[in-house]
XYZ file of C-alpha atoms in Angstrom:
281
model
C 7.663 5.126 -14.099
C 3.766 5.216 -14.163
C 1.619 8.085 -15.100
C 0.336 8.669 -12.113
C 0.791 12.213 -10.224
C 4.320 12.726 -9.169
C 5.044 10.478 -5.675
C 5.928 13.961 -3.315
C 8.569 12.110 -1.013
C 10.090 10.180 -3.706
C 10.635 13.074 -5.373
C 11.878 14.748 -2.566
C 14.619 11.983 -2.256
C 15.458 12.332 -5.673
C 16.128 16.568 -5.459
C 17.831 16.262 -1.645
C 18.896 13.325 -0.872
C 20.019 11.671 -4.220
C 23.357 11.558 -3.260
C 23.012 9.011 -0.397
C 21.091 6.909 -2.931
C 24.346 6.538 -5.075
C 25.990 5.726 -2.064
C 24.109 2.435 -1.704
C 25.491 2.051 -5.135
C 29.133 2.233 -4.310
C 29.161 5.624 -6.152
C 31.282 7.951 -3.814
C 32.849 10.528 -6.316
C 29.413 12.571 -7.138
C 30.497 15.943 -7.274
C 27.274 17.309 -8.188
C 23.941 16.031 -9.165
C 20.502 17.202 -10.593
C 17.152 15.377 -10.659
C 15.896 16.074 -14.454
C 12.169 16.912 -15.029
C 10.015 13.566 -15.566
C 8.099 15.459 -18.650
C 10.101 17.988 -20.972
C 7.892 18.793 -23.833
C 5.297 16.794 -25.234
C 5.825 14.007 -26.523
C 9.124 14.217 -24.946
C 8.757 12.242 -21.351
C 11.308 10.466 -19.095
C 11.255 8.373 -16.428
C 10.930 10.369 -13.077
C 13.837 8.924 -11.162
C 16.558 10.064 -13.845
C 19.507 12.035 -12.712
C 22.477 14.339 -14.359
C 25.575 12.832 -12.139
C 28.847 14.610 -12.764
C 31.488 12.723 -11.117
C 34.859 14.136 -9.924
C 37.298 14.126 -12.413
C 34.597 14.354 -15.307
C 33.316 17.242 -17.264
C 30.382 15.576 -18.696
C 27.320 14.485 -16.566
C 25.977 10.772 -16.799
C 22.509 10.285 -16.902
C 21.457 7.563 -14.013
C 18.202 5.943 -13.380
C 16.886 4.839 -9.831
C 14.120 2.664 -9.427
C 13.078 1.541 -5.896
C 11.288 -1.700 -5.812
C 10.226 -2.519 -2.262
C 10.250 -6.825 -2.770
C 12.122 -8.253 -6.012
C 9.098 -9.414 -8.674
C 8.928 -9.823 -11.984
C 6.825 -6.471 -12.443
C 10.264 -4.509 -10.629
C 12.033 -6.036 -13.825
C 9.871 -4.930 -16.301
C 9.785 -1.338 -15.196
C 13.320 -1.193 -15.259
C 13.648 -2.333 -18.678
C 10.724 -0.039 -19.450
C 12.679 3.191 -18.240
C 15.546 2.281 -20.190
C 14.194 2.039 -23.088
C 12.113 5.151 -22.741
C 15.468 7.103 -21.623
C 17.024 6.020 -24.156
C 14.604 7.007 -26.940
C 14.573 10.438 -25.768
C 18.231 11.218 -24.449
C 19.752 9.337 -27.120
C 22.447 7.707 -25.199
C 21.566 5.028 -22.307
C 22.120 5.844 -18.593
C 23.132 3.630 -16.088
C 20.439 2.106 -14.044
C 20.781 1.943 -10.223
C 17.955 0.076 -8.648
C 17.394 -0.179 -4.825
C 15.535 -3.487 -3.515
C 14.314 -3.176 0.209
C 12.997 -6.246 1.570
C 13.355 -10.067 0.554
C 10.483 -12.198 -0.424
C 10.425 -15.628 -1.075
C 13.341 -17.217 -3.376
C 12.853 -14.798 -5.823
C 15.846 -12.566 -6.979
C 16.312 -9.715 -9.011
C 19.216 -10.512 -11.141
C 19.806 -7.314 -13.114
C 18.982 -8.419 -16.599
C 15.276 -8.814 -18.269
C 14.700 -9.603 -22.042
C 11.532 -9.695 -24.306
C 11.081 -11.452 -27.278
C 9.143 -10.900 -30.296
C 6.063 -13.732 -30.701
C 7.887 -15.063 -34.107
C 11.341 -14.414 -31.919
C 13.304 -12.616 -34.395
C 13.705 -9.297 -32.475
C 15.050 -9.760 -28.199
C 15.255 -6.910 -26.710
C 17.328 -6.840 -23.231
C 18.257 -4.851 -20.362
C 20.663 -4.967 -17.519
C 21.281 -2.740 -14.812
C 22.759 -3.160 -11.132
C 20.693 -4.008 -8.570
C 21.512 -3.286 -4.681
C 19.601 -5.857 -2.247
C 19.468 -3.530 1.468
C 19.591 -6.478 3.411
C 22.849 -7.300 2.192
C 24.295 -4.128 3.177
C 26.136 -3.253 5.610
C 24.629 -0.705 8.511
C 27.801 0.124 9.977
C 29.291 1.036 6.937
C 26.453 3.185 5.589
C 26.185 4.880 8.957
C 30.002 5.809 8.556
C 29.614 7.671 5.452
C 29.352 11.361 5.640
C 26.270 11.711 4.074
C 22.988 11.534 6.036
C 20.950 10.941 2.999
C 21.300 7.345 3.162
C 19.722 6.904 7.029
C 16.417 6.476 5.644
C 17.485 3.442 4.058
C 19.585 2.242 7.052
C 17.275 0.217 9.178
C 16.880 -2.254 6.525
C 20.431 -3.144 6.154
C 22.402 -6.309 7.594
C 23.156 -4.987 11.599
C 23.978 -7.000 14.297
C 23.055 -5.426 17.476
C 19.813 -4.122 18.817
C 17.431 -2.706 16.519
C 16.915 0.463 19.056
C 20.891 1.056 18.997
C 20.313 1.316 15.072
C 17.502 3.682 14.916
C 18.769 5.739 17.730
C 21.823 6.072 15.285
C 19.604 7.130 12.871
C 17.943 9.956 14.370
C 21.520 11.151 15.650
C 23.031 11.257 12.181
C 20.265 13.101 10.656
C 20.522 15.765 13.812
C 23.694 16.075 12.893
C 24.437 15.773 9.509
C 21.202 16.477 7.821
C 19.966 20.343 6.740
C 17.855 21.844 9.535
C 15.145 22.330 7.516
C 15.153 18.635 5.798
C 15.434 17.114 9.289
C 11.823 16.186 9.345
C 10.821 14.944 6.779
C 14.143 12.714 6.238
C 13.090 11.197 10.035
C 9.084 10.442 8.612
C 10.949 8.611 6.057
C 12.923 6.683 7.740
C 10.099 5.770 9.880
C 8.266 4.559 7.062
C 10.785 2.857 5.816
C 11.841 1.063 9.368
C 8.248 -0.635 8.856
C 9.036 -2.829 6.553
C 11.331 -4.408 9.075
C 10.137 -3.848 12.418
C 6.858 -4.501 13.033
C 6.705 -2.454 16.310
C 5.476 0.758 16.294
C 7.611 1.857 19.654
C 10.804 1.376 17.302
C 9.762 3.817 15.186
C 9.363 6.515 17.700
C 13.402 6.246 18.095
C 13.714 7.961 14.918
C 11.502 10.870 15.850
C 9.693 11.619 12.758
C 6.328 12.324 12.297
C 4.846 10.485 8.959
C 1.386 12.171 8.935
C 3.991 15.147 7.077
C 4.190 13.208 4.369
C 1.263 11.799 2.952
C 2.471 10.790 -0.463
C 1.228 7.714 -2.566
C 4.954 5.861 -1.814
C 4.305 6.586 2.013
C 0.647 4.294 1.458
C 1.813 2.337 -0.772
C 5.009 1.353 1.716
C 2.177 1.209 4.805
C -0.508 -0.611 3.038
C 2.271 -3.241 1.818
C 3.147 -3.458 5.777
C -0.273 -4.361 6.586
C -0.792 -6.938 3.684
C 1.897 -8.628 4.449
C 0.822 -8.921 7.763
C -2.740 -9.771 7.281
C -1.340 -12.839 4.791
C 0.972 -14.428 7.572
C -1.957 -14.843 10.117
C -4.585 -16.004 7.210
C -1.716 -18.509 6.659
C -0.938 -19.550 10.246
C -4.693 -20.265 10.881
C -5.709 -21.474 7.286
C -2.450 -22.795 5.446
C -3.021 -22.097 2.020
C -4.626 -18.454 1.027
C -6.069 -18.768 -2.856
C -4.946 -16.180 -5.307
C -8.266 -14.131 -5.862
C -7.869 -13.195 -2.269
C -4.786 -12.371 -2.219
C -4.945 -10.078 -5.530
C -7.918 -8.194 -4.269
C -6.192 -7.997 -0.752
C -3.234 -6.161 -2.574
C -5.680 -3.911 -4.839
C -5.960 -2.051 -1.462
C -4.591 0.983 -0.395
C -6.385 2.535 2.165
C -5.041 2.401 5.873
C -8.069 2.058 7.747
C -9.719 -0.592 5.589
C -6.839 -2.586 6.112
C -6.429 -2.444 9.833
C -9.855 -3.530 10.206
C -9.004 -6.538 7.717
C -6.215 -7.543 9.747
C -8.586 -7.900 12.739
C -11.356 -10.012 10.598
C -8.603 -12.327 9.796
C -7.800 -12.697 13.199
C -11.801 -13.397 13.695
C -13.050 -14.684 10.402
C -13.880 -18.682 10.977
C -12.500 -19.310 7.313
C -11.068 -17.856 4.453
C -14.496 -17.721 2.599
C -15.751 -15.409 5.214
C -12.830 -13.207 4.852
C -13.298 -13.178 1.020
C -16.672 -11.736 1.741
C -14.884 -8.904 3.990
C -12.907 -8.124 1.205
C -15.638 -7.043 -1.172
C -17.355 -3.593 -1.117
């Protein structure tokens, strides 16, 4: 994990609703679970998605990772092998690694295993670690668990039918399953969430959330990601090829408003040059 301030709705995930993450695992027997501190002591630190899991049957917890990565990229691999390493240096035994991939992108695939090497290549140091690709889930599976925890991730999954059908679903689980009081904010998730499939913001209504409640640097980062990708299919439909500059300083940005108005200029903008030239302060 990165330095920066603690993500609030990650985090939240992580202390409430860590269960349904293992879920998407195939772990089922958690009898109890606790999200450990990301910083103990100095110099003491640990990734911030690591969890005591004590499974039914077992006296001893397992310490497990989970690392979200919202398209599989190189940089997704790295981290994980990064957390590992830093877990293990400080626990002293190596947890398992979970981590949760939400959208496709391209050909490239995460396999679950990243190495380095040393430049004279006489120390390799690997990783591996399971990774769970949503779209390869199934919906009506997930949805059948007893555990509302995993609805956020839901709309992402492999479903058949309608996508209203599915988020309707949604919003009914988490009335009924969910904690009164963590009904909210798991519906602003899921909304967020639902984005990076459905493009349509009348979709998202279904679930009923309201994601102004959590304004958290995931919930931009998950938005702003939306909106690039969006931006980058009509620069591509009206231009073919977008150079690399532009889109690395497209992706630099977070904010929500700059954005929208980008997505208009490259509607407008008579060629990429011009757009460039949007792009800069």
């Amino acid at each position: 994990m990165s330095d920066k301030p603690f993500d609030k709705s990650s985090k939240w995930l992580i202390d409430n609703q860590a269960r349904g993450m293992l879920l998407l695992g195939g772990l089922r027997q958690v009898r109890h679970y606790r999200a450990k501190p990301g910083q103990i002591v100095q110099p003491s630190k640990l990734p911030d998605g690591l969890l005591e899991v004590t499974l039914e049957g077992r006296k001893n917890p397992l310490p497990v990772l989970i690392e979200v990565a919202t398209y599989p990229d190189k940089r997704a691999e790295e981290q994980a092998l990064e957390d590992l390493t830093l877990a293990y240096n400080v626990l002293g035994t190596l947890p398992e690694l979970l981590m949760l991939i939400l959208r496709p992108k391209g050909r490239y695939r995460i396999s679950g295993k990243y190495e380095v090497r040393s430049e004279l290549g006489w120390s390799r140091l690997e990783g591996e670690w399971k990774p769970v690709e949503l779209w390869n889930l199934s919906a009506e599976e997930l949805l059948a668990e007893g555990d509302a925890g995993v609805t956020p991730w839901v709309s992402l999954m492999r479903c058949d039918g309608p996508p209203e059908d599915l988020l309707e679903r949604c919003r009914e689980k988490i009335e009924r399953e969910a904690p009164l009081k963590q009904q909210a904010t798991l519906k602003s998730v899921a909304q967020v969430l639902a984005q990076l499939k459905y493009p349509h913001p009348e979709l998202w209504k279904l679930l009923g959330g309201k994601p102004a409640m959590i304004e958290s640097p995931l919930i931009q980062e998950l938005r702003a990601e939306v909106l690039h990708e969006a931006i980058l299919e009509v620069l591509k439909d009206r231009f073919r090829t977008v150079p690399r500059d532009v889109i690395k300083r497209l992706r630099a940005l977070l904010d929500e408003k700059t954005l929208v108005q980008l997505n208009v200029q490259a509607a407008k903008c008579p060629d990429v040059k011009a757009f460039r030239e949007a792009l800069l302060p």
